[in-house]
Amino acid sequence: MIPEAKKEFCMYLGPNIPGVIQTARVFRGSKHEVCQELAGSIEKFPGIKDLIIPGSRLVEDRVKIATPGTLLNDAYIKLVKSVMLAKASAKKKVR
């Protein structure tokens, strides 16, 4: 029998961030465990943490992410902007 903790899973529902994390990536474990695993990525892009969704809330939160004006939709948009700024900053450094 699988321990209860191992049955938990989370999914990242944020934008794809090349070299960091892919949209719809599934992780085993609780949100806390997943955030520990992704600590380096969350340090670069803190908004990732808000878009790691526990399996038990996946259906409702997918709708909220797509609904303008919700906290999850705002978090998604904020992360997209953060990623775009990081890309623009990296391009300026290369020049």
Tab-separated table of N, CA and C in Angstrom:
chain	number	residue	atom	x	y	z
A	1	MET	N	0.838	-1.190	0.000
A	1	MET	CA	0.000	0.000	0.000
A	1	MET	C	0.885	1.256	0.000
A	2	ILE	N	0.505	2.238	-0.774
A	2	ILE	CA	1.262	3.481	-0.898
A	2	ILE	C	0.937	4.392	0.286
A	3	PRO	N	1.969	4.924	0.965
A	3	PRO	CA	1.707	5.852	2.071
A	3	PRO	C	0.912	7.066	1.589
A	4	GLU	N	0.071	7.607	2.465
A	4	GLU	CA	-0.799	8.742	2.113
A	4	GLU	C	-0.019	9.921	1.534
A	5	ALA	N	1.144	10.233	2.104
A	5	ALA	CA	1.950	11.372	1.630
A	5	ALA	C	2.382	11.185	0.182
A	6	LYS	N	2.621	9.946	-0.231
A	6	LYS	CA	3.079	9.703	-1.600
A	6	LYS	C	1.934	9.772	-2.606
A	7	LYS	N	0.691	9.747	-2.130
A	7	LYS	CA	-0.453	9.859	-3.031
A	7	LYS	C	-0.703	11.314	-3.418
A	8	GLU	N	-0.195	12.246	-2.610
A	8	GLU	CA	-0.390	13.658	-2.905
A	8	GLU	C	0.390	14.033	-4.161
A	9	PHE	N	-0.167	14.988	-4.892
A	9	PHE	CA	0.564	15.519	-6.044
A	9	PHE	C	0.162	16.972	-6.242
A	10	CYS	N	1.011	17.662	-6.973
A	10	CYS	CA	0.753	19.058	-7.330
A	10	CYS	C	1.063	19.231	-8.806
A	11	MET	N	0.503	20.277	-9.384
A	11	MET	CA	0.785	20.598	-10.777
A	11	MET	C	1.106	22.085	-10.872
A	12	TYR	N	2.117	22.403	-11.650
A	12	TYR	CA	2.467	23.793	-11.925
A	12	TYR	C	1.594	24.277	-13.065
A	13	LEU	N	0.785	25.297	-12.816
A	13	LEU	CA	-0.133	25.821	-13.828
A	13	LEU	C	0.251	27.205	-14.316
A	14	GLY	N	1.512	27.566	-14.146
A	14	GLY	CA	1.985	28.852	-14.626
A	14	GLY	C	2.501	28.760	-16.045
A	15	PRO	N	3.064	29.854	-16.522
A	15	PRO	CA	3.604	29.885	-17.882
A	15	PRO	C	4.878	29.040	-17.983
A	16	ASN	N	5.142	28.568	-19.181
A	16	ASN	CA	6.387	27.846	-19.430
A	16	ASN	C	7.558	28.822	-19.278
A	17	ILE	N	8.567	28.421	-18.515
A	17	ILE	CA	9.764	29.245	-18.338
A	17	ILE	C	10.941	28.382	-18.786
A	18	PRO	N	11.407	28.561	-20.028
A	18	PRO	CA	12.472	27.712	-20.565
A	18	PRO	C	13.676	27.629	-19.628
A	19	GLY	N	14.120	26.408	-19.421
A	19	GLY	CA	15.267	26.169	-18.568
A	19	GLY	C	14.949	26.198	-17.083
A	20	VAL	N	13.685	26.463	-16.746
A	20	VAL	CA	13.299	26.560	-15.332
A	20	VAL	C	12.187	25.565	-15.004
A	21	ILE	N	11.033	25.706	-15.665
A	21	ILE	CA	9.886	24.842	-15.382
A	21	ILE	C	8.917	24.879	-16.563
A	22	GLN	N	8.247	23.751	-16.787
A	22	GLN	CA	7.285	23.656	-17.881
A	22	GLN	C	5.855	23.728	-17.359
A	23	THR	N	4.993	24.329	-18.125
A	23	THR	CA	3.569	24.375	-17.812
A	23	THR	C	3.034	22.954	-17.670
A	24	ALA	N	2.161	22.751	-16.700
A	24	ALA	CA	1.467	21.481	-16.452
A	24	ALA	C	2.386	20.368	-15.930
A	25	ARG	N	3.546	20.731	-15.422
A	25	ARG	CA	4.424	19.707	-14.844
A	25	ARG	C	3.803	19.192	-13.556
A	26	VAL	N	3.814	17.879	-13.399
A	26	VAL	CA	3.238	17.229	-12.226
A	26	VAL	C	4.366	16.829	-11.279
A	27	PHE	N	4.144	17.039	-9.994
A	27	PHE	CA	5.106	16.693	-8.954
A	27	PHE	C	4.434	15.793	-7.924
A	28	ARG	N	5.179	14.839	-7.398
A	28	ARG	CA	4.682	14.023	-6.294
A	28	ARG	C	4.972	14.734	-4.991
A	29	GLY	N	4.025	14.655	-4.065
A	29	GLY	CA	4.211	15.232	-2.748
A	29	GLY	C	3.314	16.437	-2.514
A	30	SER	N	3.427	16.974	-1.312
A	30	SER	CA	2.621	18.133	-0.923
A	30	SER	C	3.190	19.404	-1.547
A	31	LYS	N	2.432	20.483	-1.487
A	31	LYS	CA	2.906	21.761	-2.020
A	31	LYS	C	4.186	22.180	-1.306
A	32	HIS	N	4.242	21.968	-0.008
A	32	HIS	CA	5.441	22.312	0.764
A	32	HIS	C	6.665	21.548	0.242
A	33	GLU	N	6.504	20.262	0.009
A	33	GLU	CA	7.615	19.436	-0.489
A	33	GLU	C	8.044	19.883	-1.886
A	34	VAL	N	7.079	20.193	-2.725
A	34	VAL	CA	7.379	20.638	-4.091
A	34	VAL	C	8.114	21.982	-4.057
A	35	CYS	N	7.670	22.884	-3.207
A	35	CYS	CA	8.330	24.187	-3.100
A	35	CYS	C	9.766	24.042	-2.606
A	36	GLN	N	10.010	23.100	-1.720
A	36	GLN	CA	11.379	22.835	-1.280
A	36	GLN	C	12.219	22.336	-2.450
A	37	GLU	N	11.643	21.447	-3.245
A	37	GLU	CA	12.339	20.890	-4.412
A	37	GLU	C	12.667	21.984	-5.433
A	38	LEU	N	11.800	22.959	-5.545
A	38	LEU	CA	11.955	24.031	-6.539
A	38	LEU	C	12.519	25.317	-5.947
A	39	ALA	N	13.146	25.234	-4.796
A	39	ALA	CA	13.617	26.428	-4.083
A	39	ALA	C	14.466	27.347	-4.966
A	40	GLY	N	15.359	26.804	-5.762
A	40	GLY	CA	16.198	27.622	-6.633
A	40	GLY	C	15.393	28.371	-7.681
A	41	SER	N	14.439	27.678	-8.281
A	41	SER	CA	13.580	28.313	-9.293
A	41	SER	C	12.675	29.361	-8.666
A	42	ILE	N	12.167	29.068	-7.468
A	42	ILE	CA	11.292	30.014	-6.775
A	42	ILE	C	12.083	31.244	-6.344
A	43	GLU	N	13.356	31.052	-6.055
A	43	GLU	CA	14.185	32.210	-5.700
A	43	GLU	C	14.311	33.168	-6.891
A	44	LYS	N	14.468	32.612	-8.098
A	44	LYS	CA	14.564	33.438	-9.314
A	44	LYS	C	13.220	34.056	-9.676
A	45	PHE	N	12.168	33.253	-9.565
A	45	PHE	CA	10.811	33.666	-9.943
A	45	PHE	C	9.841	33.290	-8.819
A	46	PRO	N	9.689	34.149	-7.808
A	46	PRO	CA	8.848	33.827	-6.648
A	46	PRO	C	7.396	33.480	-6.997
A	47	GLY	N	6.909	33.991	-8.105
A	47	GLY	CA	5.528	33.723	-8.506
A	47	GLY	C	5.243	32.274	-8.822
A	48	ILE	N	6.275	31.488	-9.055
A	48	ILE	CA	6.081	30.056	-9.321
A	48	ILE	C	5.329	29.413	-8.160
A	49	LYS	N	5.681	29.803	-6.946
A	49	LYS	CA	5.083	29.192	-5.749
A	49	LYS	C	3.558	29.333	-5.749
A	50	ASP	N	3.052	30.475	-6.185
A	50	ASP	CA	1.606	30.708	-6.193
A	50	ASP	C	0.872	29.850	-7.210
A	51	LEU	N	1.601	29.342	-8.189
A	51	LEU	CA	0.963	28.595	-9.278
A	51	LEU	C	1.262	27.101	-9.228
A	52	ILE	N	1.748	26.639	-8.085
A	52	ILE	CA	1.866	25.199	-7.826
A	52	ILE	C	0.592	24.815	-7.093
A	53	ILE	N	-0.218	24.013	-7.745
A	53	ILE	CA	-1.573	23.747	-7.260
A	53	ILE	C	-1.685	22.296	-6.774
A	54	PRO	N	-2.138	22.099	-5.540
A	54	PRO	CA	-2.358	20.736	-5.050
A	54	PRO	C	-3.429	20.031	-5.882
A	55	GLY	N	-3.276	18.743	-6.065
A	55	GLY	CA	-4.225	17.966	-6.863
A	55	GLY	C	-5.658	18.115	-6.402
A	56	SER	N	-5.856	18.272	-5.108
A	56	SER	CA	-7.217	18.394	-4.569
A	56	SER	C	-7.911	19.680	-5.016
A	57	ARG	N	-7.159	20.681	-5.465
A	57	ARG	CA	-7.746	21.958	-5.895
A	57	ARG	C	-7.574	22.200	-7.399
A	58	LEU	N	-7.082	21.227	-8.090
A	58	LEU	CA	-6.707	21.405	-9.492
A	58	LEU	C	-7.864	21.875	-10.376
A	59	VAL	N	-9.002	21.246	-10.266
A	59	VAL	CA	-10.131	21.585	-11.146
A	59	VAL	C	-10.575	23.029	-10.938
A	60	GLU	N	-10.807	23.406	-9.660
A	60	GLU	CA	-11.278	24.767	-9.387
A	60	GLU	C	-10.231	25.817	-9.755
A	61	ASP	N	-8.974	25.523	-9.406
A	61	ASP	CA	-7.937	26.532	-9.616
A	61	ASP	C	-7.581	26.723	-11.086
A	62	ARG	N	-7.765	25.713	-11.903
A	62	ARG	CA	-7.551	25.892	-13.354
A	62	ARG	C	-8.544	26.913	-13.892
A	63	VAL	N	-9.768	26.856	-13.404
A	63	VAL	CA	-10.792	27.815	-13.822
A	63	VAL	C	-10.421	29.216	-13.324
A	64	LYS	N	-9.976	29.300	-12.072
A	64	LYS	CA	-9.618	30.606	-11.497
A	64	LYS	C	-8.454	31.252	-12.245
A	65	ILE	N	-7.487	30.452	-12.665
A	65	ILE	CA	-6.343	31.005	-13.402
A	65	ILE	C	-6.803	31.633	-14.713
A	66	ALA	N	-7.811	31.039	-15.322
A	66	ALA	CA	-8.309	31.542	-16.605
A	66	ALA	C	-9.351	32.656	-16.444
A	67	THR	N	-9.744	32.971	-15.207
A	67	THR	CA	-10.781	33.966	-14.966
A	67	THR	C	-10.159	35.309	-14.581
A	68	PRO	N	-10.297	36.321	-15.451
A	68	PRO	CA	-9.734	37.640	-15.145
A	68	PRO	C	-10.242	38.186	-13.811
A	69	GLY	N	-9.320	38.804	-13.076
A	69	GLY	CA	-9.674	39.425	-11.811
A	69	GLY	C	-9.496	38.547	-10.591
A	70	THR	N	-9.246	37.250	-10.779
A	70	THR	CA	-9.018	36.378	-9.624
A	70	THR	C	-7.559	36.484	-9.186
A	71	LEU	N	-7.301	36.121	-7.938
A	71	LEU	CA	-5.925	36.167	-7.439
A	71	LEU	C	-4.993	35.281	-8.260
A	72	LEU	N	-5.467	34.111	-8.651
A	72	LEU	CA	-4.604	33.214	-9.434
A	72	LEU	C	-4.345	33.768	-10.835
A	73	ASN	N	-5.339	34.396	-11.432
A	73	ASN	CA	-5.130	35.014	-12.732
A	73	ASN	C	-4.127	36.157	-12.622
A	74	ASP	N	-4.255	36.944	-11.571
A	74	ASP	CA	-3.310	38.041	-11.335
A	74	ASP	C	-1.897	37.504	-11.119
A	75	ALA	N	-1.773	36.392	-10.370
A	75	ALA	CA	-0.463	35.789	-10.120
A	75	ALA	C	0.156	35.295	-11.428
A	76	TYR	N	-0.669	34.709	-12.299
A	76	TYR	CA	-0.190	34.218	-13.592
A	76	TYR	C	0.350	35.387	-14.430
A	77	ILE	N	-0.438	36.442	-14.517
A	77	ILE	CA	-0.040	37.607	-15.316
A	77	ILE	C	1.233	38.240	-14.751
A	78	LYS	N	1.311	38.354	-13.450
A	78	LYS	CA	2.497	38.921	-12.806
A	78	LYS	C	3.742	38.088	-13.115
A	79	LEU	N	3.602	36.764	-13.092
A	79	LEU	CA	4.738	35.894	-13.400
A	79	LEU	C	5.144	36.014	-14.868
A	80	VAL	N	4.181	36.100	-15.757
A	80	VAL	CA	4.488	36.290	-17.185
A	80	VAL	C	5.313	37.565	-17.368
A	81	LYS	N	4.893	38.637	-16.714
A	81	LYS	CA	5.627	39.909	-16.818
A	81	LYS	C	7.029	39.783	-16.242
A	82	SER	N	7.159	39.078	-15.138
A	82	SER	CA	8.459	38.872	-14.503
A	82	SER	C	9.404	38.099	-15.432
A	83	VAL	N	8.880	37.092	-16.086
A	83	VAL	CA	9.685	36.299	-17.024
A	83	VAL	C	10.105	37.162	-18.217
A	84	MET	N	9.189	37.964	-18.727
A	84	MET	CA	9.513	38.838	-19.860
A	84	MET	C	10.591	39.854	-19.481
A	85	LEU	N	10.509	40.417	-18.266
A	85	LEU	CA	11.528	41.359	-17.801
A	85	LEU	C	12.890	40.681	-17.673
A	86	ALA	N	12.894	39.460	-17.162
A	86	ALA	CA	14.149	38.723	-17.011
A	86	ALA	C	14.780	38.443	-18.379
A	87	LYS	N	13.956	38.091	-19.351
A	87	LYS	CA	14.465	37.841	-20.707
A	87	LYS	C	15.028	39.124	-21.308
A	88	ALA	N	14.321	40.236	-21.141
A	88	ALA	CA	14.781	41.520	-21.682
A	88	ALA	C	16.093	41.931	-21.019
A	89	SER	N	16.185	41.716	-19.738
A	89	SER	CA	17.399	42.065	-18.992
A	89	SER	C	18.571	41.210	-19.451
A	90	ALA	N	18.320	39.927	-19.690
A	90	ALA	CA	19.381	39.034	-20.150
A	90	ALA	C	19.880	39.433	-21.542
A	91	LYS	N	18.966	39.883	-22.418
A	91	LYS	CA	19.354	40.316	-23.755
A	91	LYS	C	20.229	41.567	-23.691
A	92	LYS	N	19.900	42.490	-22.780
A	92	LYS	CA	20.689	43.718	-22.644
A	92	LYS	C	22.106	43.400	-22.167
A	93	LYS	N	22.251	42.421	-21.308
A	93	LYS	CA	23.567	42.038	-20.793
A	93	LYS	C	24.442	41.427	-21.886
A	94	VAL	N	23.809	40.748	-22.828
A	94	VAL	CA	24.539	40.094	-23.920
A	94	VAL	C	25.100	41.131	-24.881
A	95	ARG	N	24.416	42.214	-25.084
A	95	ARG	CA	24.825	43.229	-26.059
A	95	ARG	C	26.021	43.931	-25.624
